[in-house]
């Protein structure tokens, strides 16, 4: 499992999305070689995985935050 901090994952996502966008907006994108198509597919899969991990981490942090506040003893 990828254990990068949430902010690091977000910055990686920005770079991957930007790279994919540049590839898709490239005027020669109409002539996709099998290697370019595979690279784009891998980028899309990696982006989807990172987005899912980020969402799961946010959800987990929200749950821990809610439950963490219940477990604190009053001072």
mmCIF file of N, CA, C and O in Angstrom:
data_model
loop_
_atom_site.group_PDB
_atom_site.id
_atom_site.type_symbol
_atom_site.label_atom_id
_atom_site.label_comp_id
_atom_site.label_asym_id
_atom_site.label_seq_id
_atom_site.Cartn_x
_atom_site.Cartn_y
_atom_site.Cartn_z
ATOM 1 N N UNK A 1 0.840 -1.193 0.000
ATOM 2 C CA UNK A 1 0.000 0.000 0.000
ATOM 3 C C UNK A 1 0.875 1.243 0.000
ATOM 4 O O UNK A 1 1.906 1.290 0.649
ATOM 5 N N UNK A 2 0.462 2.249 -0.706
ATOM 6 C CA UNK A 2 1.197 3.492 -0.781
ATOM 7 C C UNK A 2 1.008 4.262 0.523
ATOM 8 O O UNK A 2 -0.101 4.569 0.917
ATOM 9 N N UNK A 3 2.102 4.592 1.199
ATOM 10 C CA UNK A 3 2.009 5.252 2.497
ATOM 11 C C UNK A 3 2.459 6.703 2.457
ATOM 12 O O UNK A 3 2.923 7.238 3.441
ATOM 13 N N UNK A 4 2.343 7.338 1.303
ATOM 14 C CA UNK A 4 2.712 8.746 1.192
ATOM 15 C C UNK A 4 1.694 9.585 1.951
ATOM 16 O O UNK A 4 0.511 9.269 1.979
ATOM 17 N N UNK A 5 2.145 10.681 2.544
ATOM 18 C CA UNK A 5 1.192 11.585 3.192
ATOM 19 C C UNK A 5 0.172 12.101 2.179
ATOM 20 O O UNK A 5 0.446 12.153 0.981
ATOM 21 N N UNK A 6 -0.976 12.467 2.670
ATOM 22 C CA UNK A 6 -2.075 12.899 1.815
ATOM 23 C C UNK A 6 -1.666 14.057 0.897
ATOM 24 O O UNK A 6 -1.991 14.055 -0.283
ATOM 25 N N UNK A 7 -0.935 15.022 1.404
ATOM 26 C CA UNK A 7 -0.511 16.162 0.580
ATOM 27 C C UNK A 7 0.415 15.720 -0.539
ATOM 28 O O UNK A 7 0.346 16.238 -1.646
ATOM 29 N N UNK A 8 1.302 14.774 -0.247
ATOM 30 C CA UNK A 8 2.221 14.275 -1.282
ATOM 31 C C UNK A 8 1.434 13.563 -2.374
ATOM 32 O O UNK A 8 1.718 13.720 -3.561
ATOM 33 N N UNK A 9 0.419 12.790 -1.978
ATOM 34 C CA UNK A 9 -0.409 12.110 -2.978
ATOM 35 C C UNK A 9 -1.155 13.113 -3.835
ATOM 36 O O UNK A 9 -1.288 12.921 -5.036
ATOM 37 N N UNK A 10 -1.634 14.176 -3.220
ATOM 38 C CA UNK A 10 -2.357 15.197 -3.981
ATOM 39 C C UNK A 10 -1.438 15.850 -5.010
ATOM 40 O O UNK A 10 -1.852 16.091 -6.141
ATOM 41 N N UNK A 11 -0.189 16.113 -4.634
ATOM 42 C CA UNK A 11 0.731 16.737 -5.589
ATOM 43 C C UNK A 11 1.087 15.770 -6.713
ATOM 44 O O UNK A 11 1.227 16.182 -7.868
ATOM 45 N N UNK A 12 1.194 14.487 -6.403
ATOM 46 C CA UNK A 12 1.446 13.485 -7.439
ATOM 47 C C UNK A 12 0.247 13.416 -8.383
ATOM 48 O O UNK A 12 0.410 13.341 -9.605
ATOM 49 N N UNK A 13 -0.945 13.480 -7.833
ATOM 50 C CA UNK A 13 -2.158 13.466 -8.652
ATOM 51 C C UNK A 13 -2.184 14.644 -9.615
ATOM 52 O O UNK A 13 -2.545 14.482 -10.781
ATOM 53 N N UNK A 14 -1.805 15.805 -9.141
ATOM 54 C CA UNK A 14 -1.787 16.998 -9.990
ATOM 55 C C UNK A 14 -0.836 16.782 -11.167
ATOM 56 O O UNK A 14 -1.178 17.061 -12.322
ATOM 57 N N UNK A 15 0.333 16.245 -10.889
ATOM 58 C CA UNK A 15 1.323 16.011 -11.946
ATOM 59 C C UNK A 15 0.816 14.973 -12.937
ATOM 60 O O UNK A 15 0.923 15.153 -14.157
ATOM 61 N N UNK A 16 0.241 13.880 -12.433
ATOM 62 C CA UNK A 16 -0.256 12.834 -13.330
ATOM 63 C C UNK A 16 -1.405 13.336 -14.197
ATOM 64 O O UNK A 16 -1.451 13.060 -15.400
ATOM 65 N N UNK A 17 -2.330 14.080 -13.597
ATOM 66 C CA UNK A 17 -3.455 14.630 -14.372
ATOM 67 C C UNK A 17 -2.963 15.591 -15.446
ATOM 68 O O UNK A 17 -3.446 15.588 -16.581
ATOM 69 N N UNK A 18 -1.992 16.431 -15.069
ATOM 70 C CA UNK A 18 -1.434 17.394 -16.017
ATOM 71 C C UNK A 18 -0.742 16.676 -17.174
ATOM 72 O O UNK A 18 -0.906 17.051 -18.329
ATOM 73 N N UNK A 19 0.010 15.643 -16.858
ATOM 74 C CA UNK A 19 0.699 14.872 -17.892
ATOM 75 C C UNK A 19 -0.299 14.232 -18.845
ATOM 76 O O UNK A 19 -0.146 14.301 -20.073
ATOM 77 N N UNK A 20 -1.339 13.626 -18.293
ATOM 78 C CA UNK A 20 -2.363 12.994 -19.125
ATOM 79 C C UNK A 20 -3.066 14.030 -19.997
ATOM 80 O O UNK A 20 -3.295 13.801 -21.188
ATOM 81 N N UNK A 21 -3.374 15.177 -19.413
ATOM 82 C CA UNK A 21 -4.045 16.230 -20.181
ATOM 83 C C UNK A 21 -3.171 16.705 -21.334
ATOM 84 O O UNK A 21 -3.649 16.880 -22.454
ATOM 85 N N UNK A 22 -1.892 16.896 -21.077
ATOM 86 C CA UNK A 22 -0.984 17.324 -22.144
ATOM 87 C C UNK A 22 -0.910 16.283 -23.255
ATOM 88 O O UNK A 22 -0.870 16.628 -24.433
ATOM 89 N N UNK A 23 -0.867 15.022 -22.876
ATOM 90 C CA UNK A 23 -0.830 13.964 -23.879
ATOM 91 C C UNK A 23 -2.094 13.960 -24.728
ATOM 92 O O UNK A 23 -2.046 13.765 -25.942
ATOM 93 N N UNK A 24 -3.237 14.164 -24.075
ATOM 94 C CA UNK A 24 -4.503 14.120 -24.807
ATOM 95 C C UNK A 24 -4.729 15.372 -25.652
ATOM 96 O O UNK A 24 -5.425 15.313 -26.661
ATOM 97 N N UNK A 25 -4.146 16.496 -25.259
ATOM 98 C CA UNK A 25 -4.299 17.727 -26.029
ATOM 99 C C UNK A 25 -3.233 17.876 -27.110
ATOM 100 O O UNK A 25 -3.310 18.787 -27.926
ATOM 101 N N UNK A 26 -2.276 16.988 -27.119
ATOM 102 C CA UNK A 26 -1.207 17.016 -28.102
ATOM 103 C C UNK A 26 -1.802 16.829 -29.499
ATOM 104 O O UNK A 26 -2.593 15.924 -29.734
ATOM 105 N N UNK A 27 -1.423 17.684 -30.455
ATOM 106 C CA UNK A 27 -1.989 17.574 -31.810
ATOM 107 C C UNK A 27 -1.677 16.235 -32.489
ATOM 108 O O UNK A 27 -2.412 15.803 -33.358
ATOM 109 N N UNK A 28 -0.638 15.578 -32.063
ATOM 110 C CA UNK A 28 -0.313 14.272 -32.659
ATOM 111 C C UNK A 28 -1.008 13.133 -31.908
ATOM 112 O O UNK A 28 -0.751 11.970 -32.193
ATOM 113 N N UNK A 29 -1.883 13.470 -30.964
ATOM 114 C CA UNK A 29 -2.562 12.440 -30.166
ATOM 115 C C UNK A 29 -3.492 11.584 -31.017
ATOM 116 O O UNK A 29 -3.844 10.477 -30.634
ATOM 117 N N UNK A 30 -3.893 12.121 -32.168
ATOM 118 C CA UNK A 30 -4.760 11.337 -33.050
ATOM 119 C C UNK A 30 -4.034 10.103 -33.578
ATOM 120 O O UNK A 30 -4.653 9.115 -33.946
ATOM 121 N N UNK A 31 -2.720 10.184 -33.614
ATOM 122 C CA UNK A 31 -1.912 9.069 -34.095
ATOM 123 C C UNK A 31 -1.316 8.373 -32.879
ATOM 124 O O UNK A 31 -0.144 8.526 -32.566
ATOM 125 N N UNK A 32 -2.145 7.655 -32.151
ATOM 126 C CA UNK A 32 -1.715 6.956 -30.946
ATOM 127 C C UNK A 32 -0.991 5.671 -31.315
ATOM 128 O O UNK A 32 -1.565 4.789 -31.946
ATOM 129 N N UNK A 33 0.252 5.583 -30.909
ATOM 130 C CA UNK A 33 0.950 4.317 -31.077
ATOM 131 C C UNK A 33 0.485 3.394 -29.949
ATOM 132 O O UNK A 33 -0.044 3.867 -28.934
ATOM 133 N N UNK A 34 0.682 2.106 -30.091
ATOM 134 C CA UNK A 34 0.305 1.199 -28.995
ATOM 135 C C UNK A 34 1.009 1.561 -27.681
ATOM 136 O O UNK A 34 0.408 1.476 -26.611
ATOM 137 N N UNK A 35 2.248 2.012 -27.762
ATOM 138 C CA UNK A 35 2.984 2.392 -26.555
ATOM 139 C C UNK A 35 2.367 3.623 -25.898
ATOM 140 O O UNK A 35 2.204 3.669 -24.676
ATOM 141 N N UNK A 36 1.986 4.620 -26.700
ATOM 142 C CA UNK A 36 1.345 5.821 -26.148
ATOM 143 C C UNK A 36 -0.006 5.472 -25.526
ATOM 144 O O UNK A 36 -0.351 5.974 -24.463
ATOM 145 N N UNK A 37 -0.761 4.630 -26.184
ATOM 146 C CA UNK A 37 -2.067 4.225 -25.654
ATOM 147 C C UNK A 37 -1.901 3.492 -24.325
ATOM 148 O O UNK A 37 -2.661 3.726 -23.377
ATOM 149 N N UNK A 38 -0.906 2.634 -24.244
ATOM 150 C CA UNK A 38 -0.655 1.904 -22.996
ATOM 151 C C UNK A 38 -0.209 2.857 -21.888
ATOM 152 O O UNK A 38 -0.633 2.735 -20.738
ATOM 153 N N UNK A 39 0.618 3.823 -22.225
ATOM 154 C CA UNK A 39 1.072 4.807 -21.246
ATOM 155 C C UNK A 39 -0.107 5.607 -20.700
ATOM 156 O O UNK A 39 -0.225 5.817 -19.488
ATOM 157 N N UNK A 40 -0.997 6.030 -21.577
ATOM 158 C CA UNK A 40 -2.196 6.771 -21.140
ATOM 159 C C UNK A 40 -3.076 5.895 -20.260
ATOM 160 O O UNK A 40 -3.621 6.366 -19.256
ATOM 161 N N UNK A 41 -3.208 4.633 -20.619
ATOM 162 C CA UNK A 41 -4.019 3.705 -19.815
ATOM 163 C C UNK A 41 -3.417 3.562 -18.423
ATOM 164 O O UNK A 41 -4.132 3.625 -17.421
ATOM 165 N N UNK A 42 -2.098 3.417 -18.358
ATOM 166 C CA UNK A 42 -1.424 3.283 -17.063
ATOM 167 C C UNK A 42 -1.604 4.554 -16.240
ATOM 168 O O UNK A 42 -1.859 4.488 -15.030
ATOM 169 N N UNK A 43 -1.486 5.714 -16.875
ATOM 170 C CA UNK A 43 -1.710 6.978 -16.163
ATOM 171 C C UNK A 43 -3.124 7.043 -15.591
ATOM 172 O O UNK A 43 -3.317 7.435 -14.443
ATOM 173 N N UNK A 44 -4.112 6.663 -16.395
ATOM 174 C CA UNK A 44 -5.513 6.702 -15.924
ATOM 175 C C UNK A 44 -5.719 5.764 -14.732
ATOM 176 O O UNK A 44 -6.397 6.119 -13.765
ATOM 177 N N UNK A 45 -5.131 4.581 -14.809
ATOM 178 C CA UNK A 45 -5.267 3.608 -13.708
ATOM 179 C C UNK A 45 -4.585 4.142 -12.458
ATOM 180 O O UNK A 45 -5.139 4.069 -11.357
ATOM 181 N N UNK A 46 -3.398 4.693 -12.611
ATOM 182 C CA UNK A 46 -2.668 5.226 -11.458
ATOM 183 C C UNK A 46 -3.418 6.403 -10.831
ATOM 184 O O UNK A 46 -3.511 6.511 -9.605
ATOM 185 N N UNK A 47 -3.970 7.264 -11.653
ATOM 186 C CA UNK A 47 -4.758 8.394 -11.153
ATOM 187 C C UNK A 47 -5.971 7.883 -10.376
ATOM 188 O O UNK A 47 -6.259 8.344 -9.266
ATOM 189 N N UNK A 48 -6.675 6.917 -10.940
ATOM 190 C CA UNK A 48 -7.854 6.358 -10.264
ATOM 191 C C UNK A 48 -7.468 5.724 -8.934
ATOM 192 O O UNK A 48 -8.176 5.900 -7.920
ATOM 193 N N UNK A 49 -6.352 5.000 -8.904
ATOM 194 C CA UNK A 49 -5.911 4.372 -7.652
ATOM 195 C C UNK A 49 -5.563 5.410 -6.599
ATOM 196 O O UNK A 49 -5.945 5.278 -5.433
ATOM 197 N N UNK A 50 -4.837 6.439 -6.993
ATOM 198 C CA UNK A 50 -4.475 7.492 -6.036
ATOM 199 C C UNK A 50 -5.704 8.252 -5.544
ATOM 200 O O UNK A 50 -5.782 8.606 -4.364
ATOM 201 N N UNK A 51 -6.653 8.503 -6.436
ATOM 202 C CA UNK A 51 -7.887 9.184 -6.016
ATOM 203 C C UNK A 51 -8.649 8.332 -5.010
ATOM 204 O O UNK A 51 -9.162 8.841 -4.015
ATOM 205 N N UNK A 52 -8.718 7.026 -5.254
ATOM 206 C CA UNK A 52 -9.414 6.123 -4.330
ATOM 207 C C UNK A 52 -8.689 6.074 -2.984
ATOM 208 O O UNK A 52 -9.327 6.107 -1.924
ATOM 209 N N UNK A 53 -7.366 6.002 -3.013
ATOM 210 C CA UNK A 53 -6.600 5.982 -1.766
ATOM 211 C C UNK A 53 -6.778 7.288 -0.998
ATOM 212 O O UNK A 53 -6.951 7.265 0.227
ATOM 213 N N UNK A 54 -6.740 8.401 -1.695
ATOM 214 C CA UNK A 54 -6.915 9.697 -1.033
ATOM 215 C C UNK A 54 -8.294 9.804 -0.398
ATOM 216 O O UNK A 54 -8.434 10.285 0.730
ATOM 217 N N UNK A 55 -9.305 9.361 -1.124
ATOM 218 C CA UNK A 55 -10.672 9.401 -0.581
ATOM 219 C C UNK A 55 -10.791 8.500 0.645
ATOM 220 O O UNK A 55 -11.408 8.878 1.643
ATOM 221 N N UNK A 56 -10.187 7.324 0.579
ATOM 222 C CA UNK A 56 -10.236 6.400 1.714
ATOM 223 C C UNK A 56 -9.492 6.978 2.916
ATOM 224 O O UNK A 56 -9.956 6.876 4.054
ATOM 225 N N UNK A 57 -8.349 7.609 2.667
ATOM 226 C CA UNK A 57 -7.588 8.213 3.761
ATOM 227 C C UNK A 57 -8.362 9.361 4.394
ATOM 228 O O UNK A 57 -8.410 9.493 5.619
ATOM 229 N N UNK A 58 -8.997 10.197 3.552
ATOM 230 C CA UNK A 58 -9.800 11.300 4.099
ATOM 231 C C UNK A 58 -10.948 10.764 4.943
ATOM 232 O O UNK A 58 -11.232 11.275 6.016
ATOM 233 N N UNK A 59 -11.594 9.728 4.433
ATOM 234 C CA UNK A 59 -12.706 9.125 5.158
ATOM 235 C C UNK A 59 -12.228 8.555 6.494
ATOM 236 O O UNK A 59 -12.859 8.757 7.528
ATOM 237 N N UNK A 60 -11.103 7.863 6.459
ATOM 238 C CA UNK A 60 -10.549 7.290 7.682
ATOM 239 C C UNK A 60 -10.165 8.376 8.677
ATOM 240 O O UNK A 60 -10.444 8.260 9.869
ATOM 241 N N UNK A 61 -9.557 9.442 8.182
ATOM 242 C CA UNK A 61 -9.181 10.543 9.076
ATOM 243 C C UNK A 61 -10.412 11.203 9.678
ATOM 244 O O UNK A 61 -10.411 11.584 10.853
ATOM 245 N N UNK A 62 -11.481 11.331 8.887
ATOM 246 C CA UNK A 62 -12.717 11.906 9.410
ATOM 247 C C UNK A 62 -13.322 11.013 10.474
ATOM 248 O O UNK A 62 -13.790 11.483 11.503
ATOM 249 N N UNK A 63 -13.308 9.705 10.248
ATOM 250 C CA UNK A 63 -13.850 8.758 11.238
ATOM 251 C C UNK A 63 -13.020 8.799 12.502
ATOM 252 O O UNK A 63 -13.556 8.854 13.604
ATOM 253 N N UNK A 64 -11.689 8.799 12.346
ATOM 254 C CA UNK A 64 -10.817 8.846 13.525
ATOM 255 C C UNK A 64 -11.001 10.154 14.269
ATOM 256 O O UNK A 64 -10.974 10.177 15.491
ATOM 257 N N UNK A 65 -11.203 11.237 13.543
ATOM 258 C CA UNK A 65 -11.412 12.526 14.190
ATOM 259 C C UNK A 65 -12.677 12.540 15.010
ATOM 260 O O UNK A 65 -12.709 13.030 16.134
ATOM 261 N N UNK A 66 -13.741 11.964 14.473
ATOM 262 C CA UNK A 66 -15.018 11.905 15.189
ATOM 263 C C UNK A 66 -14.904 10.995 16.397
ATOM 264 O O UNK A 66 -15.281 11.353 17.501
ATOM 265 N N UNK A 67 -14.332 9.811 16.196
ATOM 266 C CA UNK A 67 -14.221 8.854 17.299
ATOM 267 C C UNK A 67 -13.134 9.268 18.291
ATOM 268 O O UNK A 67 -13.258 9.020 19.478
ATOM 269 N N UNK A 68 -12.092 9.910 17.786
ATOM 270 C CA UNK A 68 -11.018 10.358 18.664
ATOM 271 C C UNK A 68 -11.497 11.378 19.669
ATOM 272 O O UNK A 68 -11.089 11.369 20.821
ATOM 273 N N UNK A 69 -12.395 12.245 19.245
ATOM 274 C CA UNK A 69 -12.898 13.262 20.171
ATOM 275 C C UNK A 69 -13.804 12.640 21.231
ATOM 276 O O UNK A 69 -13.905 13.147 22.333
ATOM 277 N N UNK A 70 -14.441 11.525 20.927
ATOM 278 C CA UNK A 70 -15.301 10.856 21.909
ATOM 279 C C UNK A 70 -14.475 10.154 22.979
ATOM 280 O O UNK A 70 -14.933 9.981 24.095
ATOM 281 N N UNK A 71 -13.274 9.718 22.609
ATOM 282 C CA UNK A 71 -12.459 8.934 23.545
ATOM 283 C C UNK A 71 -11.614 9.798 24.480
ATOM 284 O O UNK A 71 -11.056 9.310 25.435
ATOM 285 N N UNK A 72 -11.539 11.063 24.243
ATOM 286 C CA UNK A 72 -10.743 11.923 25.107
ATOM 287 C C UNK A 72 -11.438 12.117 26.440
ATOM 288 O O UNK A 72 -12.639 12.322 26.517
ATOM 289 N N UNK A 73 -10.630 12.052 27.479
ATOM 290 C CA UNK A 73 -11.181 12.267 28.812
ATOM 291 C C UNK A 73 -11.258 13.766 29.103
ATOM 292 O O UNK A 73 -10.357 14.513 28.736
ATOM 293 N N UNK A 74 -12.302 14.197 29.757
ATOM 294 C CA UNK A 74 -12.397 15.616 30.126
ATOM 295 C C UNK A 74 -11.288 15.965 31.113
ATOM 296 O O UNK A 74 -10.925 15.182 31.967
ATOM 297 N N UNK A 75 -10.757 17.149 30.948
ATOM 298 C CA UNK A 75 -9.661 17.592 31.829
ATOM 299 C C UNK A 75 -10.199 18.405 32.967
ATOM 300 O O UNK A 75 -11.108 19.120 32.918
#
